[in-house]
Amino acid sequence: MKYIVVVENKAQLPFVAEHGLALLIEHNSKKILFDTGASYALVQNATTMGIDLSTIDTIILSHGHNDHTGGLKHLSDNCTIYASPDISKERFSIHQSKPISNISMPEEAKEKLLNSNWIKNETLSEIFDGVYLSGQIPRISDEDTGGPFFLDTTKSSPDFIIDEQALLFAEGVLFQGCCHSGIINTLTHLKTNCPSIKIHTIVGGLHLVHASEKRLEQTANCLNDFGIKKLHLLHCTGENAIEYLSYKCKNIEIITPQTGDVISCNLK
């Protein structure tokens, strides 16, 4: 089992960096595209790597933000897409002293989604043999998973990003898009519903870029308590968080892949 980083925030020539995420996962005989980045970087980087995007027939969209769904418009109409029914909602990021940002799935991506075989997933499901999609992740811990996300520009309707899902393999590898539900809630949800799977590797963004020290401490304690062995930290994790986790999680191997990297998910 391995994955290829097709879109990520960091890249070196000849690859293109983009604020977004797209991972091509190769597992047994299947190729699964986990998220699609924000725009044309998906196509440009795939071409550079010799990846034929037309051969990909399974796409997982972790959630509806444009930096994970924007590249969808470049993919085949024949794809099967697994995503939440709530993924196409209009949504906004509203930071103090910054302009309001529409971070919804782009209209062309929504059109592609509607014209594809869209499997609307809400609950934990085994989508292939030994491959599980988490469904909606309950927020049951006191972990601070908030952020400046809203369903309207007046900030009257907070966006809890209930559409976010994680992808779990029976081999013990967990893929995250942004982990807006929080890694504590995610690991708890999966341990409850998939108790036979011992998660040892987490790949993706953990959305800790603006996390408080309290949340970072909670996260580090959780990762240690769950016996995680490897963290492949990408996209929205944040440099400060990576530094903190490297200090607090001495028994966890931490790497920060970049666009173009091909990474094995073997435990050894």
Short mmCIF file of C-alpha atoms in Angstrom, two decimals:
data_model
loop_
_atom_site.label_atom_id
_atom_site.label_comp_id
_atom_site.label_asym_id
_atom_site.label_seq_id
_atom_site.Cartn_x
_atom_site.Cartn_y
_atom_site.Cartn_z
CA MET A 1 0.00 0.00 0.00
CA LYS A 2 1.30 3.45 -0.94
CA TYR A 3 0.13 6.94 -1.78
CA ILE A 4 1.34 9.68 -4.09
CA VAL A 5 1.10 13.34 -3.10
CA VAL A 6 -0.42 14.95 -6.19
CA VAL A 7 -1.45 18.29 -4.64
CA GLU A 8 -0.11 19.84 -1.45
CA ASN A 9 0.79 23.25 -0.04
CA LYS A 10 4.50 22.59 -0.52
CA ALA A 11 6.30 21.60 -3.68
CA GLN A 12 9.65 21.83 -5.39
CA LEU A 13 10.19 22.16 -9.13
CA PRO A 14 9.00 20.73 -11.45
CA PHE A 15 5.83 20.42 -9.35
CA VAL A 16 3.28 23.13 -8.58
CA ALA A 17 2.33 24.00 -5.01
CA GLU A 18 -1.27 24.86 -4.18
CA HIS A 19 -3.23 25.39 -0.99
CA GLY A 20 -5.10 22.13 -1.22
CA LEU A 21 -4.78 18.38 -1.01
CA ALA A 22 -5.01 15.43 -3.39
CA LEU A 23 -3.58 11.99 -2.68
CA LEU A 24 -3.57 9.04 -5.07
CA ILE A 25 -3.80 5.89 -2.96
CA GLU A 26 -2.76 2.55 -4.46
CA HIS A 27 -4.18 -0.33 -2.48
CA ASN A 28 -4.23 -3.89 -3.80
CA SER A 29 -5.52 -3.46 -7.37
CA LYS A 30 -7.36 -0.18 -6.75
CA LYS A 31 -6.40 3.43 -7.31
CA ILE A 32 -8.35 5.84 -5.12
CA LEU A 33 -8.06 9.60 -5.45
CA PHE A 34 -8.55 11.16 -2.02
CA ASP A 35 -9.55 14.80 -2.62
CA THR A 36 -8.74 16.77 -5.76
CA GLY A 37 -6.93 19.95 -4.76
CA ALA A 38 -8.23 23.43 -5.59
CA SER A 39 -7.69 23.85 -9.33
CA TYR A 40 -5.51 22.89 -12.27
CA ALA A 41 -2.54 21.80 -10.11
CA LEU A 42 -4.08 18.32 -10.03
CA VAL A 43 -3.73 17.97 -13.80
CA GLN A 44 -0.36 19.70 -14.04
CA ASN A 45 1.29 17.64 -11.31
CA ALA A 46 -0.30 14.37 -12.46
CA THR A 47 1.02 14.99 -15.97
CA THR A 48 4.50 15.69 -14.62
CA MET A 49 4.37 12.41 -12.66
CA GLY A 50 3.04 10.39 -15.59
CA ILE A 51 -0.28 9.71 -13.87
CA ASP A 52 -3.20 9.12 -16.24
CA LEU A 53 -6.15 10.65 -14.40
CA SER A 54 -8.59 9.01 -16.84
CA THR A 55 -7.78 5.62 -15.29
CA ILE A 56 -9.03 6.70 -11.85
CA ASP A 57 -12.56 5.49 -11.26
CA THR A 58 -12.94 6.07 -7.51
CA ILE A 59 -12.80 9.46 -5.81
CA ILE A 60 -13.27 10.26 -2.13
CA LEU A 61 -14.15 13.86 -1.30
CA SER A 62 -13.38 14.39 2.37
CA HIS A 63 -15.46 17.59 2.65
CA GLY A 64 -16.87 20.43 0.59
CA HIS A 65 -14.21 23.14 0.84
CA ASN A 66 -12.89 24.38 -2.48
CA ASP A 67 -9.26 23.45 -1.76
CA HIS A 68 -10.31 19.78 -1.68
CA THR A 69 -12.94 19.76 -4.43
CA GLY A 70 -11.87 22.31 -7.05
CA GLY A 71 -9.88 19.84 -9.16
CA LEU A 72 -12.92 17.60 -9.60
CA LYS A 73 -13.96 19.42 -12.77
CA HIS A 74 -10.91 18.00 -14.57
CA LEU A 75 -11.81 14.35 -13.93
CA SER A 76 -13.86 11.84 -15.88
CA ASP A 77 -17.66 11.78 -15.74
CA ASN A 78 -17.41 8.00 -15.35
CA CYS A 79 -15.98 8.21 -11.84
CA THR A 80 -17.70 6.91 -8.75
CA ILE A 81 -17.57 9.63 -6.12
CA TYR A 82 -18.08 9.00 -2.42
CA ALA A 83 -19.12 12.14 -0.55
CA SER A 84 -21.57 13.40 2.05
CA PRO A 85 -25.01 14.61 0.92
CA ASP A 86 -24.09 17.94 2.58
CA ILE A 87 -20.89 18.48 0.61
CA SER A 88 -22.22 21.05 -1.86
CA LYS A 89 -23.55 23.57 0.69
CA GLU A 90 -22.52 27.20 0.32
CA ARG A 91 -20.01 28.09 3.01
CA PHE A 92 -17.73 30.93 4.07
CA SER A 93 -14.57 31.60 6.04
CA ILE A 94 -14.84 34.86 7.98
CA HIS A 95 -11.69 35.91 9.80
CA GLN A 96 -11.51 39.17 11.72
CA SER A 97 -9.85 41.96 9.72
CA LYS A 98 -9.92 39.85 6.54
CA PRO A 99 -12.33 39.91 3.59
CA ILE A 100 -15.12 37.31 3.61
CA SER A 101 -14.00 34.27 1.64
CA ASN A 102 -16.40 31.96 -0.17
CA ILE A 103 -14.85 28.51 0.31
CA SER A 104 -17.71 26.48 -1.20
CA MET A 105 -17.25 23.74 -3.74
CA PRO A 106 -16.87 25.52 -7.13
CA GLU A 107 -19.91 25.42 -9.42
CA GLU A 108 -18.08 23.40 -12.10
CA ALA A 109 -17.16 20.82 -9.47
CA LYS A 110 -20.78 20.65 -8.28
CA GLU A 111 -21.90 20.05 -11.86
CA LYS A 112 -19.32 17.26 -12.26
CA LEU A 113 -20.49 15.71 -9.00
CA LEU A 114 -24.12 15.70 -10.13
CA ASN A 115 -23.20 14.12 -13.48
CA SER A 116 -21.11 11.35 -11.90
CA ASN A 117 -22.05 8.26 -9.94
CA TRP A 118 -22.34 10.06 -6.60
CA ILE A 119 -22.67 7.69 -3.66
CA LYS A 120 -24.00 9.79 -0.80
CA ASN A 121 -22.41 8.45 2.33
CA GLU A 122 -23.46 9.55 5.83
CA THR A 123 -22.60 6.63 8.11
CA LEU A 124 -19.58 4.40 8.53
CA SER A 125 -19.49 2.14 5.47
CA GLU A 126 -17.20 -0.53 4.06
CA ILE A 127 -16.87 0.77 0.49
CA PHE A 128 -14.43 -1.96 -0.58
CA ASP A 129 -13.11 -5.05 1.16
CA GLY A 130 -11.22 -3.69 4.16
CA VAL A 131 -11.72 -0.02 3.15
CA TYR A 132 -14.00 2.10 5.33
CA LEU A 133 -15.44 5.58 5.01
CA SER A 134 -16.11 7.06 8.44
CA GLY A 135 -19.37 8.84 7.75
CA GLN A 136 -20.28 11.80 9.94
CA ILE A 137 -17.96 12.02 12.94
CA PRO A 138 -19.66 12.91 16.26
CA ARG A 139 -18.01 15.70 18.22
CA ILE A 140 -18.14 14.15 21.65
CA SER A 141 -14.87 15.34 23.21
CA ASP A 142 -14.18 18.81 24.57
CA GLU A 143 -11.62 19.26 21.80
CA ASP A 144 -11.84 22.76 20.30
CA THR A 145 -12.76 22.10 16.68
CA GLY A 146 -14.25 25.51 15.99
CA GLY A 147 -13.11 28.02 13.45
CA PRO A 148 -14.34 31.02 11.49
CA PHE A 149 -16.64 28.90 9.30
CA PHE A 150 -20.22 29.87 8.50
CA LEU A 151 -23.06 28.97 6.15
CA ASP A 152 -23.90 32.63 5.55
CA THR A 153 -22.09 35.96 5.37
CA THR A 154 -23.89 37.37 8.43
CA LYS A 155 -22.31 34.73 10.70
CA SER A 156 -25.73 33.70 11.98
CA SER A 157 -25.28 30.03 11.00
CA PRO A 158 -22.02 28.40 12.10
CA ASP A 159 -20.70 25.71 9.79
CA PHE A 160 -19.75 22.60 11.76
CA ILE A 161 -18.56 20.93 8.55
CA ILE A 162 -20.55 17.79 9.29
CA ASP A 163 -19.78 16.52 5.80
CA GLU A 164 -16.14 15.77 6.63
CA GLN A 165 -15.23 12.08 6.45
CA ALA A 166 -12.04 10.09 6.93
CA LEU A 167 -10.85 7.03 5.00
CA LEU A 168 -9.68 4.01 6.98
CA PHE A 169 -7.92 0.88 5.73
CA ALA A 170 -8.01 -2.41 7.61
CA GLU A 171 -4.20 -2.40 7.50
CA GLY A 172 -4.32 0.41 10.08
CA VAL A 173 -3.84 3.49 7.89
CA LEU A 174 -6.12 6.52 8.27
CA PHE A 175 -6.40 9.30 5.68
CA GLN A 176 -7.64 12.77 6.66
CA GLY A 177 -8.56 15.75 4.52
CA CYS A 178 -8.57 18.56 7.09
CA CYS A 179 -9.87 16.76 10.19
CA HIS A 180 -12.30 19.58 11.00
CA SER A 181 -14.07 17.20 13.40
CA GLY A 182 -10.84 16.84 15.37
CA ILE A 183 -8.47 13.88 15.48
CA ILE A 184 -9.58 12.96 19.02
CA ASN A 185 -13.20 12.66 17.90
CA THR A 186 -12.15 10.86 14.72
CA LEU A 187 -10.02 8.23 16.44
CA THR A 188 -12.67 7.70 19.12
CA HIS A 189 -15.39 7.25 16.49
CA LEU A 190 -13.34 4.72 14.53
CA LYS A 191 -12.20 2.78 17.59
CA THR A 192 -15.85 2.46 18.66
CA ASN A 193 -17.08 1.33 15.24
CA CYS A 194 -14.03 -0.59 13.96
CA PRO A 195 -12.53 -2.01 17.16
CA SER A 196 -10.57 -4.74 15.36
CA ILE A 197 -8.49 -2.21 13.37
CA LYS A 198 -5.37 -0.96 15.13
CA ILE A 199 -4.61 2.43 13.57
CA HIS A 200 -0.86 2.98 13.39
CA THR A 201 -0.46 5.61 10.64
CA ILE A 202 -2.33 8.88 10.04
CA VAL A 203 -1.92 10.71 6.74
CA GLY A 204 -3.21 14.19 5.90
CA GLY A 205 -4.12 17.52 7.45
CA LEU A 206 -5.05 17.86 11.12
CA HIS A 207 -6.19 21.51 10.99
CA LEU A 208 -4.05 22.64 13.88
CA VAL A 209 -2.60 25.73 12.21
CA HIS A 210 -4.43 28.06 14.66
CA ALA A 211 -4.70 25.60 17.55
CA SER A 212 -4.24 26.75 21.13
CA GLU A 213 -1.61 25.16 23.32
CA LYS A 214 -4.41 23.38 25.19
CA ARG A 215 -5.66 21.77 22.01
CA LEU A 216 -2.13 20.84 20.92
CA GLU A 217 -1.55 19.18 24.31
CA GLN A 218 -4.86 17.28 24.04
CA THR A 219 -3.94 16.15 20.54
CA ALA A 220 -0.47 14.96 21.51
CA ASN A 221 -1.85 13.04 24.50
CA CYS A 222 -4.49 11.39 22.31
CA LEU A 223 -2.00 10.32 19.65
CA ASN A 224 0.27 8.85 22.30
CA ASP A 225 -2.60 7.11 24.10
CA PHE A 226 -3.88 5.55 20.86
CA GLY A 227 -0.42 4.15 20.14
CA ILE A 228 0.00 5.91 16.80
CA LYS A 229 3.35 5.00 15.21
CA LYS A 230 3.53 7.32 12.20
CA LEU A 231 2.19 10.76 11.31
CA HIS A 232 2.41 11.97 7.72
CA LEU A 233 1.41 15.60 8.24
CA LEU A 234 0.20 17.67 5.31
CA HIS A 235 -1.76 20.72 4.17
CA CYS A 236 -3.47 22.45 7.14
CA THR A 237 -1.61 20.90 10.08
CA GLY A 238 0.58 23.97 10.67
CA GLU A 239 4.32 24.31 11.25
CA ASN A 240 3.90 25.18 14.94
CA ALA A 241 1.75 22.10 15.47
CA ILE A 242 4.25 19.86 13.68
CA GLU A 243 7.04 21.22 15.88
CA TYR A 244 4.93 20.71 19.01
CA LEU A 245 3.93 17.15 18.13
CA SER A 246 7.54 16.29 17.26
CA TYR A 247 8.54 17.36 20.76
CA LYS A 248 5.64 15.74 22.63
CA CYS A 249 5.31 12.50 20.65
CA LYS A 250 8.78 11.01 20.93
CA ASN A 251 7.66 7.51 19.96
CA ILE A 252 5.87 8.62 16.80
CA GLU A 253 7.71 8.97 13.50
CA ILE A 254 6.67 12.28 11.93
CA ILE A 255 7.26 13.20 8.30
CA THR A 256 6.01 16.09 6.15
CA PRO A 257 5.63 14.89 2.56
CA GLN A 258 5.60 17.28 -0.39
CA THR A 259 4.01 17.24 -3.81
CA GLY A 260 5.50 14.45 -5.92
CA ASP A 261 6.47 12.20 -3.02
CA VAL A 262 5.59 8.51 -3.17
CA ILE A 263 5.15 7.13 0.32
CA SER A 264 4.82 3.55 1.54
CA CYS A 265 2.33 2.95 4.34
CA ASN A 266 3.96 -0.21 5.68
CA LEU A 267 4.35 -0.22 9.43
CA LYS A 268 8.01 -1.23 9.28
#
